[in-house]
Short mmCIF file of C-alpha atoms and ligand atoms in Angstrom, two decimals:
data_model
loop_
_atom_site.label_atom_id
_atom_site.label_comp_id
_atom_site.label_asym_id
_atom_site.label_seq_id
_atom_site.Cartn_x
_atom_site.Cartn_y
_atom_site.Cartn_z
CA UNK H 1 12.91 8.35 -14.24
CA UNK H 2 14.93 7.18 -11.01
CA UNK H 3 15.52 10.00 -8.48
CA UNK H 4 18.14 9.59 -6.05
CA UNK H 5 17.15 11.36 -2.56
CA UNK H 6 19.77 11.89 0.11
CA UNK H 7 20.61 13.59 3.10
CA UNK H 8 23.87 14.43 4.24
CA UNK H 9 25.05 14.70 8.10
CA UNK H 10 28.56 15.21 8.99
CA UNK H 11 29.20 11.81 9.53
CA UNK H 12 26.01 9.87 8.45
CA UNK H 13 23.80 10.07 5.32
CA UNK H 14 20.39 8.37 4.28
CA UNK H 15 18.93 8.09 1.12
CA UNK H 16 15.79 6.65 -1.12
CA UNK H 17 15.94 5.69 -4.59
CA UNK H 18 12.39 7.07 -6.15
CA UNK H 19 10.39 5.60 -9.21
CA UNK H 20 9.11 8.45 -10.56
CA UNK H 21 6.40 9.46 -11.55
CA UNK H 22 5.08 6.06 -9.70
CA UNK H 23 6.72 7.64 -6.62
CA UNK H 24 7.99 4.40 -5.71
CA UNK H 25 10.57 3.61 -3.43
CA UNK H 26 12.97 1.35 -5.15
CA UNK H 27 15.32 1.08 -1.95
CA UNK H 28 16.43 3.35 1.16
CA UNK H 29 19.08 2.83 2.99
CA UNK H 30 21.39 5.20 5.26
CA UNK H 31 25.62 5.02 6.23
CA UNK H 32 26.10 6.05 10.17
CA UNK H 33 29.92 6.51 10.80
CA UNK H 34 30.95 8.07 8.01
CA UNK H 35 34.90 8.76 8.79
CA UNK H 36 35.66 5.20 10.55
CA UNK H 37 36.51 1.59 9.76
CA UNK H 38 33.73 0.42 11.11
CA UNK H 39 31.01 2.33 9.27
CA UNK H 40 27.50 0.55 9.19
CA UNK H 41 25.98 0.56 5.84
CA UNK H 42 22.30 -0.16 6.42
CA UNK H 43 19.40 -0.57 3.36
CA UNK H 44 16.12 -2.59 2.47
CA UNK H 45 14.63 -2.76 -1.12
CA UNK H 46 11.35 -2.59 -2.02
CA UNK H 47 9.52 -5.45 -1.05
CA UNK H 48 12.10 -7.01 1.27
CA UNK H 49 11.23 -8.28 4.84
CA UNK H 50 14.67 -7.86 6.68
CA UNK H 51 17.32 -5.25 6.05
CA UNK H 52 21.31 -5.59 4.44
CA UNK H 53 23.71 -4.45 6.79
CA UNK H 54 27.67 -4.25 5.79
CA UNK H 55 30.82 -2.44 7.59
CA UNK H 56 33.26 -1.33 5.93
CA UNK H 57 35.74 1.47 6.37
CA UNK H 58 34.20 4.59 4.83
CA UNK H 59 37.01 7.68 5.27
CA UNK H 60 34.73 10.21 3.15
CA UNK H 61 31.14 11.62 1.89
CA UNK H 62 32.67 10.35 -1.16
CA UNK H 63 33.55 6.97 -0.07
CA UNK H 64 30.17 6.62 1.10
CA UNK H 65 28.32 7.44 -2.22
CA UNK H 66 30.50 5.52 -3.89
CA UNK H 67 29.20 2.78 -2.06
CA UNK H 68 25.80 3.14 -2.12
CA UNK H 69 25.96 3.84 -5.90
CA UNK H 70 27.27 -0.23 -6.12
CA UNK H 71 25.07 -1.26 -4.04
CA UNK H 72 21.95 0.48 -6.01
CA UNK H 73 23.78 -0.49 -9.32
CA UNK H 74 25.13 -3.78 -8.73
CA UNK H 75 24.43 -5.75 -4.94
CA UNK H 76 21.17 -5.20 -4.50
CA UNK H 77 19.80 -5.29 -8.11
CA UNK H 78 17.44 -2.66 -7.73
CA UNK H 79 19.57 -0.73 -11.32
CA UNK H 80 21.22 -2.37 -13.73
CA UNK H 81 23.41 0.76 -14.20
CA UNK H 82 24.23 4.18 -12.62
CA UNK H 83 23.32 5.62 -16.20
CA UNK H 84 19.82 4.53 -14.72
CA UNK H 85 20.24 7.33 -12.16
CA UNK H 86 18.68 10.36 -13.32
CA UNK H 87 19.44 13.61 -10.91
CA UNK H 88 19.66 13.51 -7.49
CA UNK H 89 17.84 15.51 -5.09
CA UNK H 90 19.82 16.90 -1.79
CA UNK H 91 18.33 18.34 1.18
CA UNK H 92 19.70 21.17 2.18
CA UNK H 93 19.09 23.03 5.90
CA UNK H 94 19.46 26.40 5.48
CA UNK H 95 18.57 28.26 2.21
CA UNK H 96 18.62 32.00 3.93
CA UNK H 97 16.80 34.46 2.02
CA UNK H 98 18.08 33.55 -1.54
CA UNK H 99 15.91 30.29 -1.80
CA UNK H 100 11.58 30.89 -1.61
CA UNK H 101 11.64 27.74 -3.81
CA UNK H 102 14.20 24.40 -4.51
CA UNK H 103 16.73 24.73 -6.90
CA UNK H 104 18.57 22.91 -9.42
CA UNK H 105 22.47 22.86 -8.52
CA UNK H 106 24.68 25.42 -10.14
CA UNK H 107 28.46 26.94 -9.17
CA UNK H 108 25.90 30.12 -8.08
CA UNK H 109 23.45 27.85 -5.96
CA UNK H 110 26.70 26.37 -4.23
CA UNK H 111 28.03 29.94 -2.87
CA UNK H 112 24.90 30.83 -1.64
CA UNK H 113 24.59 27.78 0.25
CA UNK H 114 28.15 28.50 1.44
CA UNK H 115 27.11 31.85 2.29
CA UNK H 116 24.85 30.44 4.89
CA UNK H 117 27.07 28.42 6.76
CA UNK H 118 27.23 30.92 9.25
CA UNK H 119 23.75 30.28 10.17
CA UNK H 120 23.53 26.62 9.92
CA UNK H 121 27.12 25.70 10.77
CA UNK H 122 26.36 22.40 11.98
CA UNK H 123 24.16 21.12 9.21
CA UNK H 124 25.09 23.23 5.38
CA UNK H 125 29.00 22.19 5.30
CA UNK H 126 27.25 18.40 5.43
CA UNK H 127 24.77 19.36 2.34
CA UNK H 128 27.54 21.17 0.78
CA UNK H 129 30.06 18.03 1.21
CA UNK H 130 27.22 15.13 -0.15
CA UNK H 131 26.81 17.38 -2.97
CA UNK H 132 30.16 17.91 -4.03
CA UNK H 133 30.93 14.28 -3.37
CA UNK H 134 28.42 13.56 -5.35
CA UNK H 135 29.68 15.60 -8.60
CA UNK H 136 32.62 13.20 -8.13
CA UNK H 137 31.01 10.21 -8.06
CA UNK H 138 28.07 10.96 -10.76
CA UNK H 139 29.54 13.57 -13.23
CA UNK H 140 27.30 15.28 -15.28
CA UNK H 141 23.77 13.72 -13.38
CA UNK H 142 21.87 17.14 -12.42
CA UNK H 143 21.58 17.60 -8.95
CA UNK H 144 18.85 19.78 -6.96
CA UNK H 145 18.85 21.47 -3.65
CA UNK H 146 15.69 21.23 -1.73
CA UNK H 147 15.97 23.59 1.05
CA UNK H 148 14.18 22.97 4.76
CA UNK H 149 13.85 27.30 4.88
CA UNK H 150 12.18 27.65 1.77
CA UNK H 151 8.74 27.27 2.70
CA UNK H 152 8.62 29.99 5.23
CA UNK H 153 10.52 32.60 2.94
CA UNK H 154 6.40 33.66 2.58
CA UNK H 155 6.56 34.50 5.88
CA UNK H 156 6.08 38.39 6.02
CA UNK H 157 8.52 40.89 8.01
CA UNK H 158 6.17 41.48 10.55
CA UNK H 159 6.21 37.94 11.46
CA UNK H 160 9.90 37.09 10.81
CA UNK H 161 11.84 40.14 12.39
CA UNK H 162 13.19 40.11 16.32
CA UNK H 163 12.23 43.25 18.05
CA UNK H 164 16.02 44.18 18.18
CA UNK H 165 17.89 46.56 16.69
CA UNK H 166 16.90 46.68 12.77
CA UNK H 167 20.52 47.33 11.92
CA UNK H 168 21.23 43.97 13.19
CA UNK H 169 18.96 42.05 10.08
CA UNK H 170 20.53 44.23 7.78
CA UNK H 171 24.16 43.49 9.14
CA UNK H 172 23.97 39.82 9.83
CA UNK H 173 20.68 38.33 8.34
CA UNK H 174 19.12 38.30 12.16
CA UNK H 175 15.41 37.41 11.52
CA UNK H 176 13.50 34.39 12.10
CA UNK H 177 13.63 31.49 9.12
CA UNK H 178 11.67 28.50 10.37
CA UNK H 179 12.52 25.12 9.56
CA UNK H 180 10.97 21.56 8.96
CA UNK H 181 9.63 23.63 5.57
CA UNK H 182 9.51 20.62 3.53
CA UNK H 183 7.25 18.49 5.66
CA UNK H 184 5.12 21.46 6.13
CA UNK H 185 4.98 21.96 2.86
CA UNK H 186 4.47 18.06 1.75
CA UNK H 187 1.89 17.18 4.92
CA UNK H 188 -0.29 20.69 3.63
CA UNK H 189 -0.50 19.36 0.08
CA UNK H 190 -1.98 16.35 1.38
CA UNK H 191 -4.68 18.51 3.12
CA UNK H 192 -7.14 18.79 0.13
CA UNK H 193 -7.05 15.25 -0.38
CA UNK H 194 -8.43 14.68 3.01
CA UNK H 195 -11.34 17.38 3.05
CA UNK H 196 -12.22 17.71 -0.02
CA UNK H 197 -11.29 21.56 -0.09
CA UNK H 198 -9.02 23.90 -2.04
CA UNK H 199 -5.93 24.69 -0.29
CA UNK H 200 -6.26 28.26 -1.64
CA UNK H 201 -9.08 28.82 0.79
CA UNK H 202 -8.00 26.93 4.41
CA UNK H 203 -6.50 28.36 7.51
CA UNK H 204 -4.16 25.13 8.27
CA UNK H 205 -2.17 24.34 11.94
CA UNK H 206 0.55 22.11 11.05
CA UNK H 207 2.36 20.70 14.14
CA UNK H 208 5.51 18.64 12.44
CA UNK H 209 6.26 16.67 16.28
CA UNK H 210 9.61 14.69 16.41
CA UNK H 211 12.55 14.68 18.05
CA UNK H 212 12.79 18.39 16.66
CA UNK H 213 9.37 19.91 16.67
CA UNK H 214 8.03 22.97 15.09
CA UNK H 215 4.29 24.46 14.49
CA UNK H 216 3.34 26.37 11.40
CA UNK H 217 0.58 28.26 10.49
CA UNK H 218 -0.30 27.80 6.62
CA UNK H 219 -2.80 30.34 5.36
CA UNK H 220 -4.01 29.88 1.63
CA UNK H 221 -1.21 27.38 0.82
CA UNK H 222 1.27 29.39 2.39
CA UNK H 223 3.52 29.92 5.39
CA UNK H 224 2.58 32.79 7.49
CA UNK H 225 4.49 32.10 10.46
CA UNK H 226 6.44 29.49 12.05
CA UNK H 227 7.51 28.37 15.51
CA UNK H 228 11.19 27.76 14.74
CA UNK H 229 13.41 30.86 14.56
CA UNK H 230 16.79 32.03 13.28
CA UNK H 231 17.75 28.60 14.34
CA UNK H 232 15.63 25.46 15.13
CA UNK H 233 16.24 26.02 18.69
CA UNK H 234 13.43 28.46 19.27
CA UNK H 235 9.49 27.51 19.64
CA UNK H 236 8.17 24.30 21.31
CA UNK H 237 9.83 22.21 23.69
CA UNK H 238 11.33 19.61 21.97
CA UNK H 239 13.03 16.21 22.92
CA UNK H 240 16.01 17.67 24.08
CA UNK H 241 15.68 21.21 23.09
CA UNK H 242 14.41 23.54 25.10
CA UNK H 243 12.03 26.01 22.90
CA UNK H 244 11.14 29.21 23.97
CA UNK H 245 12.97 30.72 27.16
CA UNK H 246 13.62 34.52 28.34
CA UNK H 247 16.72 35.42 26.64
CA UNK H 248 18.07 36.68 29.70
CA UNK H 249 18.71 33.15 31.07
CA UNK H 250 22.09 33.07 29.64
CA UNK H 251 23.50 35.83 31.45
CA UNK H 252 22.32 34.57 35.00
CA UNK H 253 22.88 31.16 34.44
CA UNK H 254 26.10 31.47 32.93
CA UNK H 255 27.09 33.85 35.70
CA UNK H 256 26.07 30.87 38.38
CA UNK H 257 27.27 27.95 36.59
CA UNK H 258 30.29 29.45 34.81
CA UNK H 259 29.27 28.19 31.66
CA UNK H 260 30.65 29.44 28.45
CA UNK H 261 28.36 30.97 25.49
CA UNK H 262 28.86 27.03 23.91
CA UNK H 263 28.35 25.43 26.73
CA UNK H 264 25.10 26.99 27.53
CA UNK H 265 24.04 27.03 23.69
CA UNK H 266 24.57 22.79 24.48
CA UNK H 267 22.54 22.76 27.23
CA UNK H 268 19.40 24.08 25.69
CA UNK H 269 20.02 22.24 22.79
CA UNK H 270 20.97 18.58 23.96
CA UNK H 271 20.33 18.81 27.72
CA UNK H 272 17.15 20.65 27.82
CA UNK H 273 13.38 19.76 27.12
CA UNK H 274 11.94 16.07 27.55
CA UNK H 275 15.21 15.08 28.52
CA UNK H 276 15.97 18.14 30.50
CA UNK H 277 13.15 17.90 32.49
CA UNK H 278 12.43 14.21 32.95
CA UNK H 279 16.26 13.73 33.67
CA UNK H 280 15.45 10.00 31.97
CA UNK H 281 15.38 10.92 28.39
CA UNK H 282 14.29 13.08 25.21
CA UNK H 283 12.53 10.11 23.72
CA UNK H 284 8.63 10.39 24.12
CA UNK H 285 7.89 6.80 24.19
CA UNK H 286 10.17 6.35 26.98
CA UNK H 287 8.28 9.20 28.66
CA UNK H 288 5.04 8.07 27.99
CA UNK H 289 5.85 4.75 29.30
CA UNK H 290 7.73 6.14 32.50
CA UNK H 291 4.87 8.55 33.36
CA UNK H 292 2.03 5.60 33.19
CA UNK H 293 4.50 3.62 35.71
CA UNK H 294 3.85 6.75 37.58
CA UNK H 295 7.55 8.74 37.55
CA UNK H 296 6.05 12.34 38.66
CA UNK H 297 9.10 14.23 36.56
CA UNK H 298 8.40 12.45 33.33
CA UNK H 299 4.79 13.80 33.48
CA UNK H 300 5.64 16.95 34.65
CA UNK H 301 8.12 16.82 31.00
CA UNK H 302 5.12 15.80 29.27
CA UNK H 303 2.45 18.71 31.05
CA UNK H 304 4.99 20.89 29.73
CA UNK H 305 5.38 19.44 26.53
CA UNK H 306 1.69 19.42 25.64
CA UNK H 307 1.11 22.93 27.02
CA UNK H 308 3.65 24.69 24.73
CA UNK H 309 2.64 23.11 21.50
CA UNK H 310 -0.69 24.31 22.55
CA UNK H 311 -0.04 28.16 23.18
CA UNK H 312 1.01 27.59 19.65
CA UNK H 313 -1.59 26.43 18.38
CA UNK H 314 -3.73 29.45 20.57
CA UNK H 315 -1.63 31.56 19.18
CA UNK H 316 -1.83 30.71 15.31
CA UNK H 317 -5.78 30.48 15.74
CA UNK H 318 -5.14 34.56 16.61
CA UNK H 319 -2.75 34.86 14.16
CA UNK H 320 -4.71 33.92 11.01
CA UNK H 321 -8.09 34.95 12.90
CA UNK H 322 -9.54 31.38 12.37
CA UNK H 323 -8.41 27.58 11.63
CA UNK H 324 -10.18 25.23 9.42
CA UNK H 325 -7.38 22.34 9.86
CA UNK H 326 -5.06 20.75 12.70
CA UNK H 327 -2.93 18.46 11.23
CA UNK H 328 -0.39 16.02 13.21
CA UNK H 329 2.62 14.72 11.77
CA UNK H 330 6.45 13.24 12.30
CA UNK H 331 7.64 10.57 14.86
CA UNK H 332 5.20 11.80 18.25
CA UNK H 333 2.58 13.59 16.16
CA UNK H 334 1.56 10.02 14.16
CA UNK H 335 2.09 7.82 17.12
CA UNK H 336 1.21 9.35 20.10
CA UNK H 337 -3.05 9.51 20.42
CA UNK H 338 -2.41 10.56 24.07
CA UNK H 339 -0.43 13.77 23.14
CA UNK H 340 -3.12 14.56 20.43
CA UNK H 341 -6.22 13.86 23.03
CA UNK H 342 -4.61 16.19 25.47
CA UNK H 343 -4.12 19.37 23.04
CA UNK H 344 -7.34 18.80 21.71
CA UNK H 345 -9.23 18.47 25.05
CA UNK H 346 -8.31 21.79 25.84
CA UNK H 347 -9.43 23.45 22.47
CA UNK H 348 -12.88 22.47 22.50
CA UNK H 349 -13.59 26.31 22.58
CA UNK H 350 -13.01 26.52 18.65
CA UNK H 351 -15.90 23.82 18.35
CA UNK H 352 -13.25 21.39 17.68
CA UNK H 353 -14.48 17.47 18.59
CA UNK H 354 -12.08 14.78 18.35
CA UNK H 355 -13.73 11.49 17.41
CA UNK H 356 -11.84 9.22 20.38
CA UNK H 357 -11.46 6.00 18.58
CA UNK H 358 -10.11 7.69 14.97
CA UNK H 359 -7.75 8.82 17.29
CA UNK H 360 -6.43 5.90 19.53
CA UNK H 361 -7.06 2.87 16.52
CA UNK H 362 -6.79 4.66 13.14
CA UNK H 363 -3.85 3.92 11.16
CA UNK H 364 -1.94 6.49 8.69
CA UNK H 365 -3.34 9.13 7.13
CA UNK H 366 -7.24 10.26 8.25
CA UNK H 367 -9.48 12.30 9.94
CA UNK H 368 -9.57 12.36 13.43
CA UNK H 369 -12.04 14.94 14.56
CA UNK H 370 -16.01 14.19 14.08
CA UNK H 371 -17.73 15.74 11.40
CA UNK H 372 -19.83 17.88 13.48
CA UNK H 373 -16.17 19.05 14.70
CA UNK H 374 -15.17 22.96 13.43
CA UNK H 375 -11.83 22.11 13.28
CA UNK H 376 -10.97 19.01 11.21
CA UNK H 377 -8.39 17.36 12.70
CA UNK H 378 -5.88 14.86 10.47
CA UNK H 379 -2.69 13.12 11.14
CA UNK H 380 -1.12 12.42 8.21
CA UNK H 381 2.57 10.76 7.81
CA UNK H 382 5.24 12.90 6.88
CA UNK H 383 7.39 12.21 3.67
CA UNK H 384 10.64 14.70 3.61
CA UNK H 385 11.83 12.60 0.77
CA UNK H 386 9.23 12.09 -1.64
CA UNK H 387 8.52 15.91 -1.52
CA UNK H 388 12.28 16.09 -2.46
CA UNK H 389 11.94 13.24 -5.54
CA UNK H 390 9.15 15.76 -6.63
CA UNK H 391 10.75 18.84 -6.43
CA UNK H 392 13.80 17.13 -8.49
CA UNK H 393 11.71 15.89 -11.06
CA UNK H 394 9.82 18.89 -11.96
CA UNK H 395 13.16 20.95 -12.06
CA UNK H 396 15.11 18.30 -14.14
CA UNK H 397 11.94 17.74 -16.49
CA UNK H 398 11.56 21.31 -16.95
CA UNK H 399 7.67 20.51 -15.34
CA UNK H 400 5.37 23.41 -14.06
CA UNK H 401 4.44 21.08 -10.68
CA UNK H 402 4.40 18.05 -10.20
CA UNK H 403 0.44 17.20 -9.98
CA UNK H 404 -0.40 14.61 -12.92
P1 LIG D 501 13.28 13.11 13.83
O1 LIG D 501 12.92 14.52 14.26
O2 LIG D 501 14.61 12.68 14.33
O3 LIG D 501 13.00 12.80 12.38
P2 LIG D 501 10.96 11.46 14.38
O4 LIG D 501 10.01 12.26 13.58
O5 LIG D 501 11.28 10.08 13.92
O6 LIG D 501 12.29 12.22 14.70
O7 LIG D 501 10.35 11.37 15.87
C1 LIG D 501 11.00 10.69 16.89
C2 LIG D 501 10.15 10.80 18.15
O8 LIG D 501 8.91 10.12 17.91
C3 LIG D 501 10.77 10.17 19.38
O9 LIG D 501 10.59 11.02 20.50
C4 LIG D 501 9.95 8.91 19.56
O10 LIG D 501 9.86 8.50 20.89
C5 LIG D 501 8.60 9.39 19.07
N1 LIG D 501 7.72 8.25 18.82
C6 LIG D 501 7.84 7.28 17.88
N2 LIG D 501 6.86 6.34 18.04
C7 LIG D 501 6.11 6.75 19.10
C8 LIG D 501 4.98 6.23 19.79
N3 LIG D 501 4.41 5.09 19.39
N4 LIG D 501 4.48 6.92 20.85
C9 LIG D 501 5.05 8.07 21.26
N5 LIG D 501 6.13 8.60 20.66
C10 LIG D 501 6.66 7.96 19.61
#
């Protein structure tokens, strides 16, 4: 069965054409300026050394399917037909309360994810305009929304409610939702794997660290509580997000720099973090690199970086009274041994020992921590998309999971 993966921006989309059950990836490929006559049309099949690149002028979401349906079906080979195409699996931001799980895409499932525009208004109009699009250009193929919240609906209210006024959750859905759900979800199912032990029975740290970076804890398979909030903006510094800051920032610093309630919402979400800090940029290689040339503000972003994913981390060992696993994971948290070595140099005092060279030469997923270590550490490559060809292909098949 071939599962179509995509994600939808507002004027870019990537996708992955999945094998399943083989979970191979027949080709990926991605459309950046979506709503120009220039837009770059970008995708590699399986197997292939370079990459295809076209521009074309792309006015739509469903000008852009339409294009990457011919070139699955008919320039790159990969499908002899689009009747080959058997559902297609969206990602979706924000699922709000109504979605614990994925869902297969009915008239119902489409109003709810309306219905949470409000809180997502950047990124659920997108989903909801690849989907539709979609419907018109592959009638009748079932479709599945795979939702980034859904993982963390097991949060409970103790851990997902603001201390503000209650009335204010039951009026407008104010509570905490976490995000980056599905690589949570997809980097803890690799866990058992890895140790040799049952889910069921592990206190798990998952630290998803990319441009956007959130920590969850993950007791007995499930989400207890997550460092992202009512919007990805709260938690960990990020790349160019600020994290955690006393609310009453905005008032005073709006006051002084006459900024308005967007403006400032801009600054701690594009000017703020790495970026903010370094003043050079939100990228951590190019902070790594400027801070061993010896630039004093792009270590001084990285201090800071390190040190608040590491409260976290303090802070989940408290919250689930213990932690068998510390897993690393997206763009920084694969690559970057020197971020890992710092955070766990200072949490020795849970008995956790990092085995250096795992660390700094390992490649993919492993075990970095020795085994006389407490904690077993792992860094183990995310995989948004293949979690979202599974979740497709149990829902379409009518499966009970997805394990063979
Ligand atoms: P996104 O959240 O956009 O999916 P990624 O998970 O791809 O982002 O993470 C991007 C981040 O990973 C960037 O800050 C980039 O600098 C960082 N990164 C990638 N490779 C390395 C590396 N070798 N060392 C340090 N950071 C890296």
């Amino acid at each position: 069965m071939n599962i179509l993966v995509l994600n939808c921006g507002s004027s870019s989309l990537k996708y992955q054409l999945f094998r399943m059950p083989e979970e191979q990836v027949l080709i990926r490929g991605g459309i950046e300026k979506i709503g120009s006559e220039d837009a770059l049309h970008t995708y590699k099949t399986d197997g292939q050394d370079g990459q295809d690149q076209t521009t074309s002028q792309i006015l739509d979401h469903r000008e852009a399917l339409q294009q990457v349906i011919e070139v699955v079906t008919h320039r790159s080979g990969v499908l002899q037909s689009v009747e080959e195409i058997a559902a297609v699996g969206h990602r979706v931001v924000h699922g709000g309360e109504q979605f614990a799980l994925s869902s297969l895409l009915t008239d119902e499932v489409k109003r709810a994810i309306q219905d949470n525009v409000e809180l997502a208004p950047l990124h659920n109009p997108a989903n909801l305009q690849g989907i539709e699009a979609m419907e018109a250009v592959l009638p009748g193929v079932p479709q599945a929304a795979v939702f980034d919240t859904a993982f963390h609906q097991s949060m409970p209210p103790e851990h997902y409610l603001y201390p503000i006024p209650y009335v204010l959750y039951k009026r407008h859905k104010v509570r905490r939702y976490g995000f980056h759900g599905t690589s949570h979800r997809y980097v803890s199912s690799r866990v058992p794997y890895l140790v040799h032990r049952d889910l069921m029975n592990l206190k798990v740290i998952s630290c998803h660290i990319g441009n956007g970076a959130s920590v969850a804890a993950i007791q007995n398979g499930r989400s207890t509580d997550t460092s992202m909030g009512m919007t990805p903006l709260e938690g960990v510094m990020m790349g160019t997000r600020s994290g955690d800051i006393d609310p009453s920032l905005q008032e005073y610093i709006s006051r002084k720099e006459g900024l308005a309630a967007a403006e400032f919402s801009s600054m701690l979400n594009k000017h703020s973090g790495l970026y903010g800090i370094s003043g050079l940029s939100g990228d951590m290689r190019k902070i790594t690199e400027a801070r061993a040339k010896g630039s004093a503000r792009s270590a001084l972003a990285f201090d800071m970086y390190e040190y608040r994913i590491r409260k976290y981390i303090g802070a989940y060992v408290a919250a689930m009274n213990g932690v068998d696993v510390l897993l690393f994971t997206a763009g920084v948290g694969e690559n970057s041994p020197l971020l890992r070595r710092k955070i766990c140099d200072n949490l020795t005092y849970l008995g956790l020992e990092l085995d250096p060279q795992a660390n700094d030469q390992g490649k993919g997923e492993r075990i970095i921590s020795l085994p006389t270590s407490r904690v077993t550490v792992c860094v183990i490559p995310t995989n948004e998309e293949l979690m979202i060809a599974r979740d497709t292909q149990v829902l379409v098949s009518g499966l009970e999971s997805w394990e063979k």
